[in-house]
mmCIF file of C-alpha atoms and ligand atoms in Angstrom:
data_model
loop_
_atom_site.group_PDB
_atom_site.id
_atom_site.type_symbol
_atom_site.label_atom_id
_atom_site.label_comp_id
_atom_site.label_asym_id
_atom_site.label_seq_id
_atom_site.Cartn_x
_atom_site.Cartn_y
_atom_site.Cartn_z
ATOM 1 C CA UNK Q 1 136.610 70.071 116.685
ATOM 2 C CA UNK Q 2 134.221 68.359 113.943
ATOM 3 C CA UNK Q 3 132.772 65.303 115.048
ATOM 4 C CA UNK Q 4 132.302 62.279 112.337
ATOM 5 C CA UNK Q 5 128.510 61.985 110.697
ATOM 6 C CA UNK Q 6 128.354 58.575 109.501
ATOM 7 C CA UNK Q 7 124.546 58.383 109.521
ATOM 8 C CA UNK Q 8 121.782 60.611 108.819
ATOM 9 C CA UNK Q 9 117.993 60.921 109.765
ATOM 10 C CA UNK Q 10 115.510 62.944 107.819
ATOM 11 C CA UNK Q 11 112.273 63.500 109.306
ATOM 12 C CA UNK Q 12 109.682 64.576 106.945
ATOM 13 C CA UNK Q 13 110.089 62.957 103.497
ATOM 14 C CA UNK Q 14 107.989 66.192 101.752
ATOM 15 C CA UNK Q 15 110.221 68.058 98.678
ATOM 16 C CA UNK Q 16 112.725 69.120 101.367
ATOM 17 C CA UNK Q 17 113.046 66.167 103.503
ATOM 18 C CA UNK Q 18 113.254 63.940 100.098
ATOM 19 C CA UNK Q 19 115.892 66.478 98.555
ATOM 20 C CA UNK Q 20 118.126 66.282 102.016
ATOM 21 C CA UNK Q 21 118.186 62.404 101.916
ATOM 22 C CA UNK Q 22 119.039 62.559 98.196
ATOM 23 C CA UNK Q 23 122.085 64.817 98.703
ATOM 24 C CA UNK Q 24 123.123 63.486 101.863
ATOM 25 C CA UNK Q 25 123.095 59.777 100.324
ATOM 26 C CA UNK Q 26 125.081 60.608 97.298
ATOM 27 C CA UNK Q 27 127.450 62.074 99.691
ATOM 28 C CA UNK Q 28 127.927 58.588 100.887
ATOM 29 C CA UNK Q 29 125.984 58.790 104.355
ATOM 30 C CA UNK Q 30 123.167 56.038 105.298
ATOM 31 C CA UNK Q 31 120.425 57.798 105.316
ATOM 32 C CA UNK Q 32 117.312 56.763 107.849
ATOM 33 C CA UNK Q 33 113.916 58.566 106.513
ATOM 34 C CA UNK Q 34 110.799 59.441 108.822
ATOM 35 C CA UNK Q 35 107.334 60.489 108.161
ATOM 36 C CA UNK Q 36 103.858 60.366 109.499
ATOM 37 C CA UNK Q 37 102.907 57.174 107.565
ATOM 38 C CA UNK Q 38 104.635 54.339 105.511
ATOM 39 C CA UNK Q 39 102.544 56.000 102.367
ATOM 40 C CA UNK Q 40 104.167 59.351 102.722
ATOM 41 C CA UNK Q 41 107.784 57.667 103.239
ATOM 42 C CA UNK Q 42 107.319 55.551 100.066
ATOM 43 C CA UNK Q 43 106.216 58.899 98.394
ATOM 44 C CA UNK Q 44 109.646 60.886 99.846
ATOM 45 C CA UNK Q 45 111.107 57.523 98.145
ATOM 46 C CA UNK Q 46 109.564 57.759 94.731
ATOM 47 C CA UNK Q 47 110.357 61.390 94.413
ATOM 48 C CA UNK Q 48 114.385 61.079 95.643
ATOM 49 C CA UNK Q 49 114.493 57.760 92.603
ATOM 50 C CA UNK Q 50 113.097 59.454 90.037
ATOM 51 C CA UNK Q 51 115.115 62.580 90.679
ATOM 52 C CA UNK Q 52 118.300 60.330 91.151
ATOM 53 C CA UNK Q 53 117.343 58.559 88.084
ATOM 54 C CA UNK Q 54 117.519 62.404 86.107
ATOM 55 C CA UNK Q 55 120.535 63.485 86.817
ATOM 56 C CA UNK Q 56 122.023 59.745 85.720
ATOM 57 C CA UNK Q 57 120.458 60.245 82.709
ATOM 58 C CA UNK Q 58 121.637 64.193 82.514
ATOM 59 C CA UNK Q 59 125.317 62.481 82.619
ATOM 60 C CA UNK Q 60 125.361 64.330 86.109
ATOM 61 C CA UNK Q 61 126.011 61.301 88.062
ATOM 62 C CA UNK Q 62 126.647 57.790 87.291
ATOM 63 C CA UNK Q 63 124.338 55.259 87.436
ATOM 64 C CA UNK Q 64 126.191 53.301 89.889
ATOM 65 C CA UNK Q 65 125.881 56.296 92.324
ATOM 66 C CA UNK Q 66 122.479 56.810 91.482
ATOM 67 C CA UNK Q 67 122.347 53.113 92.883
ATOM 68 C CA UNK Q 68 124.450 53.021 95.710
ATOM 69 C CA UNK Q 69 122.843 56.469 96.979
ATOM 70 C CA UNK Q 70 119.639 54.696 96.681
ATOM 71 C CA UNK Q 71 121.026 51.707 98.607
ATOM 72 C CA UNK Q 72 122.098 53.922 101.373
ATOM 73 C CA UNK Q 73 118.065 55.109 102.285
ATOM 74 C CA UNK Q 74 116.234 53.243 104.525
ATOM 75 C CA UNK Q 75 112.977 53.789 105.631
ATOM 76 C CA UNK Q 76 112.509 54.690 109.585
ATOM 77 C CA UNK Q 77 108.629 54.255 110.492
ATOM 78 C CA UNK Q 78 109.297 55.155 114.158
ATOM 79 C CA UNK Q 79 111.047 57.903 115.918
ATOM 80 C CA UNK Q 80 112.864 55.028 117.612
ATOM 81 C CA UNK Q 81 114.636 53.848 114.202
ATOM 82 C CA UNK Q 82 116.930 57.412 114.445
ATOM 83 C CA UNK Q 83 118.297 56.576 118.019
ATOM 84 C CA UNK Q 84 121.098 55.663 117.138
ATOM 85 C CA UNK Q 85 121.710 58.138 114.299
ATOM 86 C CA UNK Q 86 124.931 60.857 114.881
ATOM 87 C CA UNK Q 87 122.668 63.431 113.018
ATOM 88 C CA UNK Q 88 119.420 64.044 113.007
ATOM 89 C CA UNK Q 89 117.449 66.702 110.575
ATOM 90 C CA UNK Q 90 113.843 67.859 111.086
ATOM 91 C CA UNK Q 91 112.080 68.608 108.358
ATOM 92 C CA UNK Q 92 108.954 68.487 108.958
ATOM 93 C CA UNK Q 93 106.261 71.253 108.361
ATOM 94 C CA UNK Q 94 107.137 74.682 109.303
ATOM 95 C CA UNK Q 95 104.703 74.499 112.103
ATOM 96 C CA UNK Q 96 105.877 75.492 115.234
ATOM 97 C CA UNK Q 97 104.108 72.889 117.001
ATOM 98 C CA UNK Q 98 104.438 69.992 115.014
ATOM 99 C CA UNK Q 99 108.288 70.583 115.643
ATOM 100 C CA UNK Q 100 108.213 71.018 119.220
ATOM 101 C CA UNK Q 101 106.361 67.532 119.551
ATOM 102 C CA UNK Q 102 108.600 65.874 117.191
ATOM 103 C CA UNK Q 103 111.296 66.780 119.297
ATOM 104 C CA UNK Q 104 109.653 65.692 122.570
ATOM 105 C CA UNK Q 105 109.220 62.454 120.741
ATOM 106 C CA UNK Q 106 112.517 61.942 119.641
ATOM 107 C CA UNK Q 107 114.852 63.137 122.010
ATOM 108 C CA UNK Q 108 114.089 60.267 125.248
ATOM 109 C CA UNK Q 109 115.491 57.834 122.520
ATOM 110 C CA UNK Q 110 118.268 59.831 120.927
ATOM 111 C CA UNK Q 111 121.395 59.174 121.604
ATOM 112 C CA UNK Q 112 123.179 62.150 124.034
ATOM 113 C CA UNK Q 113 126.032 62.833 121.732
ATOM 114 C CA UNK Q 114 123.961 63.150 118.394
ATOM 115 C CA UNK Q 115 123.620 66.297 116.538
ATOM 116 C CA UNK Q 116 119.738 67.805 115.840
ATOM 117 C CA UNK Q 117 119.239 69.959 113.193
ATOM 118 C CA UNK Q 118 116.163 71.730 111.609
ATOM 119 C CA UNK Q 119 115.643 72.780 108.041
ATOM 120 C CA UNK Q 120 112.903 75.212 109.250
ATOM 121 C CA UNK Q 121 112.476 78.705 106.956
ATOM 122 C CA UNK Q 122 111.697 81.058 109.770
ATOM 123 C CA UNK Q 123 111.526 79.633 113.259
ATOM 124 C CA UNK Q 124 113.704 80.828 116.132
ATOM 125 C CA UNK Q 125 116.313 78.264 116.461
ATOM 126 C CA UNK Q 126 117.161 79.240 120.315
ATOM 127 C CA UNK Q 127 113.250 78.812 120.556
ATOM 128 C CA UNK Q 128 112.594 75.533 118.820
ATOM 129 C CA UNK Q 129 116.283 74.502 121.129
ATOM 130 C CA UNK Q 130 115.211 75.169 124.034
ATOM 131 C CA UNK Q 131 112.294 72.836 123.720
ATOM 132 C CA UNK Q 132 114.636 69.894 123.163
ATOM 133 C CA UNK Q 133 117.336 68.098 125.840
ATOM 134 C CA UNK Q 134 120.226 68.927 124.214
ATOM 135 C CA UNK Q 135 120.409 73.180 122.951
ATOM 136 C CA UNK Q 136 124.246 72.714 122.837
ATOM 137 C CA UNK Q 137 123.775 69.782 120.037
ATOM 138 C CA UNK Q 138 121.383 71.704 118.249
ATOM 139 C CA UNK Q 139 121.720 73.676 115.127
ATOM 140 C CA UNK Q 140 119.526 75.017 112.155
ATOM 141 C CA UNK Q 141 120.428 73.789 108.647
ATOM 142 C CA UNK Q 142 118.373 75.229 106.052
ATOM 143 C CA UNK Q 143 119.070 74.223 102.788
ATOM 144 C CA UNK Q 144 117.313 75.800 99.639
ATOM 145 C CA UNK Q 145 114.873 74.070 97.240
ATOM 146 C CA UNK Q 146 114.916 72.039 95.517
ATOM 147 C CA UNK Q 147 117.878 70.737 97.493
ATOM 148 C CA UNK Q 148 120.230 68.785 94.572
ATOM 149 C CA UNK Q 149 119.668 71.662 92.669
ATOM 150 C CA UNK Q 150 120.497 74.804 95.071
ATOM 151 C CA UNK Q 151 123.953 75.511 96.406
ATOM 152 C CA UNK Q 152 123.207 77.605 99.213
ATOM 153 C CA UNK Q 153 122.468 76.130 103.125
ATOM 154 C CA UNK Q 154 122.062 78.861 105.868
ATOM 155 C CA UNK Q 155 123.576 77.563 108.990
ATOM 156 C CA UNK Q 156 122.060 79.128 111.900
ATOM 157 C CA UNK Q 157 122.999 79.317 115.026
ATOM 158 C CA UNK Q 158 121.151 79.003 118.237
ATOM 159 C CA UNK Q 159 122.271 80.811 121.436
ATOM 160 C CA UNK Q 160 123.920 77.783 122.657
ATOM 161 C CA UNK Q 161 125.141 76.008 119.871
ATOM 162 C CA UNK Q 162 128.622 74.771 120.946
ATOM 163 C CA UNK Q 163 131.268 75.237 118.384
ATOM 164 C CA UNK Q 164 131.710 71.256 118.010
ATOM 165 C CA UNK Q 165 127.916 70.860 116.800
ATOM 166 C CA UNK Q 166 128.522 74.422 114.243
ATOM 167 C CA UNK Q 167 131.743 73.188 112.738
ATOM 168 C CA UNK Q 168 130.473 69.453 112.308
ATOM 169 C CA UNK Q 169 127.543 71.047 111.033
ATOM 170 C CA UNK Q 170 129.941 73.101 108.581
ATOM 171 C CA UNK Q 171 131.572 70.213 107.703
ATOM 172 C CA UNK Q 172 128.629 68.036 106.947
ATOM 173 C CA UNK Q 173 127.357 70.549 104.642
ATOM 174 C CA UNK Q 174 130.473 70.902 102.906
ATOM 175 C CA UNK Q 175 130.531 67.212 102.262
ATOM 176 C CA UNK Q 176 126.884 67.323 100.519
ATOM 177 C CA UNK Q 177 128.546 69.898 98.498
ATOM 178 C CA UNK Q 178 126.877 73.242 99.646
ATOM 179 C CA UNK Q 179 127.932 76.280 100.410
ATOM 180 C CA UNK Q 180 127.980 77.995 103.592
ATOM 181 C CA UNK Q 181 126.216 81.262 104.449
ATOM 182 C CA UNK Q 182 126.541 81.712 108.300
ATOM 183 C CA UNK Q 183 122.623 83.564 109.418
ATOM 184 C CA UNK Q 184 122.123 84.914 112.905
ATOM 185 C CA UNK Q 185 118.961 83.822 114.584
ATOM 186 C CA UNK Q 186 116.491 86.651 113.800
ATOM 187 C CA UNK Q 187 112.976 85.468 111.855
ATOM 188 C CA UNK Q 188 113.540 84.007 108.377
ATOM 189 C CA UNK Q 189 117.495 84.498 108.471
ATOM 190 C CA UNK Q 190 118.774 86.083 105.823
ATOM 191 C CA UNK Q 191 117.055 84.449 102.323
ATOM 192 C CA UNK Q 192 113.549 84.422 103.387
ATOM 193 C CA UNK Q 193 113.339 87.590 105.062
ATOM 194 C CA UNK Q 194 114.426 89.237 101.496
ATOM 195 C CA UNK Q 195 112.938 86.496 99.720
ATOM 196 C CA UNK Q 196 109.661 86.401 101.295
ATOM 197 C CA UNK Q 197 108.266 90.251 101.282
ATOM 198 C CA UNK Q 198 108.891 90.376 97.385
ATOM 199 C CA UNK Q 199 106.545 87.098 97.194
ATOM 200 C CA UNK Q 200 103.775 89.119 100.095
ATOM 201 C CA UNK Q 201 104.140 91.935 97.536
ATOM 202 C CA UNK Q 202 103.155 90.240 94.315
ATOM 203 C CA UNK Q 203 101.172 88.703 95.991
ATOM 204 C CA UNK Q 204 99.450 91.824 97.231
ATOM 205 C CA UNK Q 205 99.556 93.606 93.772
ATOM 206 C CA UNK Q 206 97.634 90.699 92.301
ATOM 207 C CA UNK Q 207 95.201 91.219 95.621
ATOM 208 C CA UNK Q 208 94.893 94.931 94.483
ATOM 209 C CA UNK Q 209 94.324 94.133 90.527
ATOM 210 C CA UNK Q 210 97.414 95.871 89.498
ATOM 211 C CA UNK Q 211 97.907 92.795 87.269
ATOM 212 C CA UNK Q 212 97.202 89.393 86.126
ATOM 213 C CA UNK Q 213 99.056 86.479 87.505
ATOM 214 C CA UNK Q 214 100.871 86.520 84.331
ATOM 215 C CA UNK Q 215 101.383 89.771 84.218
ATOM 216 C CA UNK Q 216 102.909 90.077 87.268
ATOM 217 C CA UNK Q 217 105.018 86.637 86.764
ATOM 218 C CA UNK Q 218 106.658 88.309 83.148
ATOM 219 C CA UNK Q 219 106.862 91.335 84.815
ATOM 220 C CA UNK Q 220 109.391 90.133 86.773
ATOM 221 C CA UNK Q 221 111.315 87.435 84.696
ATOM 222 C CA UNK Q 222 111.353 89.634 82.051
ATOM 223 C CA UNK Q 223 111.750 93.610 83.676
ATOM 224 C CA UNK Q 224 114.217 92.391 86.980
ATOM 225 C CA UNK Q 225 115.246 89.002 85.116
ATOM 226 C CA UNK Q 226 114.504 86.765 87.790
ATOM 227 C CA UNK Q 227 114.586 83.330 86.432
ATOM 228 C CA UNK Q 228 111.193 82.440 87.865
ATOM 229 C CA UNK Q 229 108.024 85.016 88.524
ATOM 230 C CA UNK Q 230 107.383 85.405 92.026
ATOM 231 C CA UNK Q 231 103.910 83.764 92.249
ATOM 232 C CA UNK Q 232 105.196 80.798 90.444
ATOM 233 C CA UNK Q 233 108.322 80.728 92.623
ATOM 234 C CA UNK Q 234 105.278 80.847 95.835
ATOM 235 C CA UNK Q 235 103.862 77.768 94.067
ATOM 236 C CA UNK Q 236 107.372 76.138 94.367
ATOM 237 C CA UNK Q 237 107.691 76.933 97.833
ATOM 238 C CA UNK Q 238 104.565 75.899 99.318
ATOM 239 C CA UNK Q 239 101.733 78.468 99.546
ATOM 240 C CA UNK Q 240 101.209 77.115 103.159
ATOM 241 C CA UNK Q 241 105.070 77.279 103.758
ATOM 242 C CA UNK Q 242 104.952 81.175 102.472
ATOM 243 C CA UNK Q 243 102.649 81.929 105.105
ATOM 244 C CA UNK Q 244 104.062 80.845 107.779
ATOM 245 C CA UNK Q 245 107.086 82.161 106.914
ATOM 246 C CA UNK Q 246 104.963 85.377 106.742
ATOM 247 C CA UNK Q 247 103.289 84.611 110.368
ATOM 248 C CA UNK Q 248 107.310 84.451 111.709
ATOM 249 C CA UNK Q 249 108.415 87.812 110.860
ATOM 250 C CA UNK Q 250 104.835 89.453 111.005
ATOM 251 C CA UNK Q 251 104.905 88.044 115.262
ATOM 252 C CA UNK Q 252 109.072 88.005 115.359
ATOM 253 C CA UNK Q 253 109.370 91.717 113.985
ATOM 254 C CA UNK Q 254 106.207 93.089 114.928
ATOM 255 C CA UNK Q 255 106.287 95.645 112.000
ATOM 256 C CA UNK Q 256 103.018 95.458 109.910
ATOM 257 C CA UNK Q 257 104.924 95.463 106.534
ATOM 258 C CA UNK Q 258 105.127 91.974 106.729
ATOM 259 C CA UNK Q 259 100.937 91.282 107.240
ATOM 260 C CA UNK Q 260 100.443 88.410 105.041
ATOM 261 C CA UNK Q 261 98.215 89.090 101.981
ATOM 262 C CA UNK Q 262 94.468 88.470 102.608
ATOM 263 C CA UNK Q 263 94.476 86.607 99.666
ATOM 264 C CA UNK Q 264 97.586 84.071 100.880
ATOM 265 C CA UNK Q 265 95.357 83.349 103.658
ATOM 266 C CA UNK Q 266 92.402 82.434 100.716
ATOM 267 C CA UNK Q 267 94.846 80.078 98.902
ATOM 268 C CA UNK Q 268 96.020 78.632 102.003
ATOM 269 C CA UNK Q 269 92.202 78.061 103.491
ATOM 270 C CA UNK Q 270 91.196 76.604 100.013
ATOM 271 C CA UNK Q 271 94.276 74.091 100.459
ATOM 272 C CA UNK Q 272 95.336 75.545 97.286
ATOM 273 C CA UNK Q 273 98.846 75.172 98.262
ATOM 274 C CA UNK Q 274 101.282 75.239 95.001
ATOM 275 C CA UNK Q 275 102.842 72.429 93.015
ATOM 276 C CA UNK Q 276 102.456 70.127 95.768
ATOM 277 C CA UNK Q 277 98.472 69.918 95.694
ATOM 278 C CA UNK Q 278 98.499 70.472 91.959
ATOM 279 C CA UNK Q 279 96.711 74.115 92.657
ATOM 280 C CA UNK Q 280 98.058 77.454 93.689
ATOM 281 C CA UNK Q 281 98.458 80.631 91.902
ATOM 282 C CA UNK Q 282 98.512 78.117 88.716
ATOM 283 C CA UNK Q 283 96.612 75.071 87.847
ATOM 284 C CA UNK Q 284 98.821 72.033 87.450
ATOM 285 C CA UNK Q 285 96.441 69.868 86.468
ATOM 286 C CA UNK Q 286 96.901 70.062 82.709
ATOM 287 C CA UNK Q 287 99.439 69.624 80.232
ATOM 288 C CA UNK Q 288 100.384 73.038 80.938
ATOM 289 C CA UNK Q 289 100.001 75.379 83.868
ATOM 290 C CA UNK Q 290 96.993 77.749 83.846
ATOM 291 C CA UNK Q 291 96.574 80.870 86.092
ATOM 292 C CA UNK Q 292 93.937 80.212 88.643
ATOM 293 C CA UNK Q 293 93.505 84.728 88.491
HETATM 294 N N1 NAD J 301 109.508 74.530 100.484
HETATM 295 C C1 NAD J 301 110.601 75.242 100.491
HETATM 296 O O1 NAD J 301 110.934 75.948 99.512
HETATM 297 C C2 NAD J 301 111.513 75.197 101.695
HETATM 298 C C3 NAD J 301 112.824 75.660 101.578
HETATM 299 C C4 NAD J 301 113.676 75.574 102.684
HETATM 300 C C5 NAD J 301 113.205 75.059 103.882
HETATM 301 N N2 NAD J 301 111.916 74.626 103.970
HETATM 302 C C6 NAD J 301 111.453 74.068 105.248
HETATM 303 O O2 NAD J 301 111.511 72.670 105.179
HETATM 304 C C7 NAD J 301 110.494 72.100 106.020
HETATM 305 C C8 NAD J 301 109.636 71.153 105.188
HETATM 306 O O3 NAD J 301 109.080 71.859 104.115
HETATM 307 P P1 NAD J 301 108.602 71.113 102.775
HETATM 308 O O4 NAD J 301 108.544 72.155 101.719
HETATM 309 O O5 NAD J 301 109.400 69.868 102.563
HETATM 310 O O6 NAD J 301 107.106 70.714 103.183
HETATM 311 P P2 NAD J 301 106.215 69.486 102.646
HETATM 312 O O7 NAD J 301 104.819 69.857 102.960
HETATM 313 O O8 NAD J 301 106.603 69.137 101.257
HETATM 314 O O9 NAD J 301 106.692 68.263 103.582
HETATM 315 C C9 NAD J 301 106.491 68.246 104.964
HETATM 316 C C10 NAD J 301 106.492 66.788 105.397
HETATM 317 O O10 NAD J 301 106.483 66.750 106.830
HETATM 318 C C11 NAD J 301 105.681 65.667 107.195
HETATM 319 N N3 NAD J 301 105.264 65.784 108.583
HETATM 320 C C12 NAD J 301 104.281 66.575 109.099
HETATM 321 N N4 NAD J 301 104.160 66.334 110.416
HETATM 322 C C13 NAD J 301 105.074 65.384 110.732
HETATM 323 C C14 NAD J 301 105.404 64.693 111.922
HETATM 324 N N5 NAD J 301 104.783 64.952 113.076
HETATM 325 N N6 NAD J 301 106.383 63.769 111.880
HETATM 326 C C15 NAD J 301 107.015 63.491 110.726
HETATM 327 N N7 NAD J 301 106.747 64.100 109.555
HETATM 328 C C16 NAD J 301 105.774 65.029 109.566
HETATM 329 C C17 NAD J 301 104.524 65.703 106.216
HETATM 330 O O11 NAD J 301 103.836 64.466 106.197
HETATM 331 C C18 NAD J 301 105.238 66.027 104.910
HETATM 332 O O12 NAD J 301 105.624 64.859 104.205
HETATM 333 C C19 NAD J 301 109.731 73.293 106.607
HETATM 334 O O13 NAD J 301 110.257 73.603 107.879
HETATM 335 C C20 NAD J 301 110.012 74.396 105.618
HETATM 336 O O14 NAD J 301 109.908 75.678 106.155
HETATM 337 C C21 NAD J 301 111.064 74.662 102.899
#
């Protein structure tokens, strides 16, 4: 039983949000885009043309998709705008809170039958469901970043997910051209909670002077062959976005080997936050990154 997705809203137009529009366009779905403010929409914009406007000139795509893909976004100011959307994916920060109100928001206008998703990295799906009007329609999608890029989406279950909303889901996802690993809803699913310690760790090991940002970022391209150290690969994510993450399975699991590092917390307070605010574990600032330790 797969119900048909003919249009899709985004809330949150940040590298994830922007990345899930992107795919979900070129997939040939209109695509209805929400943030706080017109500014940060335009932003979400920007970022989903000139990565649209790569891969046309990477041969990936063609330009004409590039253009109809960008035809199919529109922005969606209010909460309102996605009533009438079949699927609807939050996106916003992982922030337990400011998902639980965008829910309350959005759901009196919603229509019943809709689908609502949420990209979040950690957050108990039955949880975050159970705060909206519709737990059987509701479903976590998590897709990887940066979203054209990454194959994988973790679909996630709540404990009332129907099987129309996980196969539509399935389907959808299929359609944007990802593949599907099915997670059970514990804290972080399955990628994160792997994921996630490692990053703690180096970050840790930095925190105890083992080594140099540097050193610890060759250490590991170089001795495991990951294709990115993990403190630049924290950068990616978000170094607000790796703490919470951290907060999830520190509360969900109550085991203290996931305590986030003391110095995540520093980063985080400083609103050093990674790539996003141009300062993290590196300085983006310059022509070239420079370790901030
Ligand atoms: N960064 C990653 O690597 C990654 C990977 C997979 C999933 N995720 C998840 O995706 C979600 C977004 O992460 P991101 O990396 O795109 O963060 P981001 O900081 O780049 O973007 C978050 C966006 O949400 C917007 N927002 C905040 N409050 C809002 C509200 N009330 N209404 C509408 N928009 C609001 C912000 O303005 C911002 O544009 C999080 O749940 C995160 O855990 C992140």
């Amino acid at each position: 039983m797969v119900v048909e997705i003919k249009k899709v809203g985004v809330i949150g137009a940040g590298q994830m949000g922007s990345g899930i529009a992107h795919v979900s366009a070129l997939a040939g779905y209109e695509v209805g885009l929400h943030d706080i403010s017109q500014e940060r929409i335009e932003s979400g914009l920007a970022t989903i043309t000139g990565n649209l406007n790569r891969q046309a000139s990477k041969g990936q795509i063609t330009q004409e998709q590039s253009r109809a893909a960008l035809a199919l976004i529109k922005a969606a100011p209010q909460l309102d705008d996605l009533a009438e959307f079949d699927l609807v994916i939050e996106s916003a920060s992982e922030n337990e809170q400011v998902k639980r109100k965008i829910f309350s928001q959005l759901c009196p206008s919603l229509k019943p039958e809709a689908i609502l998703a949420t990209n979040t990295s950690s957050i108990s799906i039955t949880r975050l469901a159970a705060s909206t009007d519709r737990p059987e329609r509701f479903i976590g999608i998590h897709f990887m970043n940066p979203v054209p890029i990454m194959e994988l989406v973790e679909l996630v279950r709540g404990i009332a997910t129907e099987d129309e909303t996980f196969e539509t889901s399935k389907a959808f996802v299929a359609r944007v051209g990802k593949t599907v690993a099915v997670a059970e809803d514990f804290p972080a699913f399955m990628v994160n909670r792997i994921l996630l310690p490692m990053i703690n760790e180096a970050i840790y090991t930095l925190y105890e002077g083992v080594g140099s940002v540097e050193a610890i970022d060759t250490a590991m391209r170089l001795g495991a062959n990951h294709p990115m150290g993990p403190l630049q690969l924290a950068d990616f994510i978000g170094l607000d976005t790796c703490l919470s993450i951290m907060q999830v399975l520190y509360e969900g699991l109550a085991d203290s080997k996931y305590r986030p590092c003391p110095l995540l917390v520093k980063y985080v307070e400083a609103g050093w936050l990674g790539r996003k605010t141009q300062r993290g574990f590196y300085d983006y600032r310059g022509e070239t990154p420079v370790p901030t330790r």
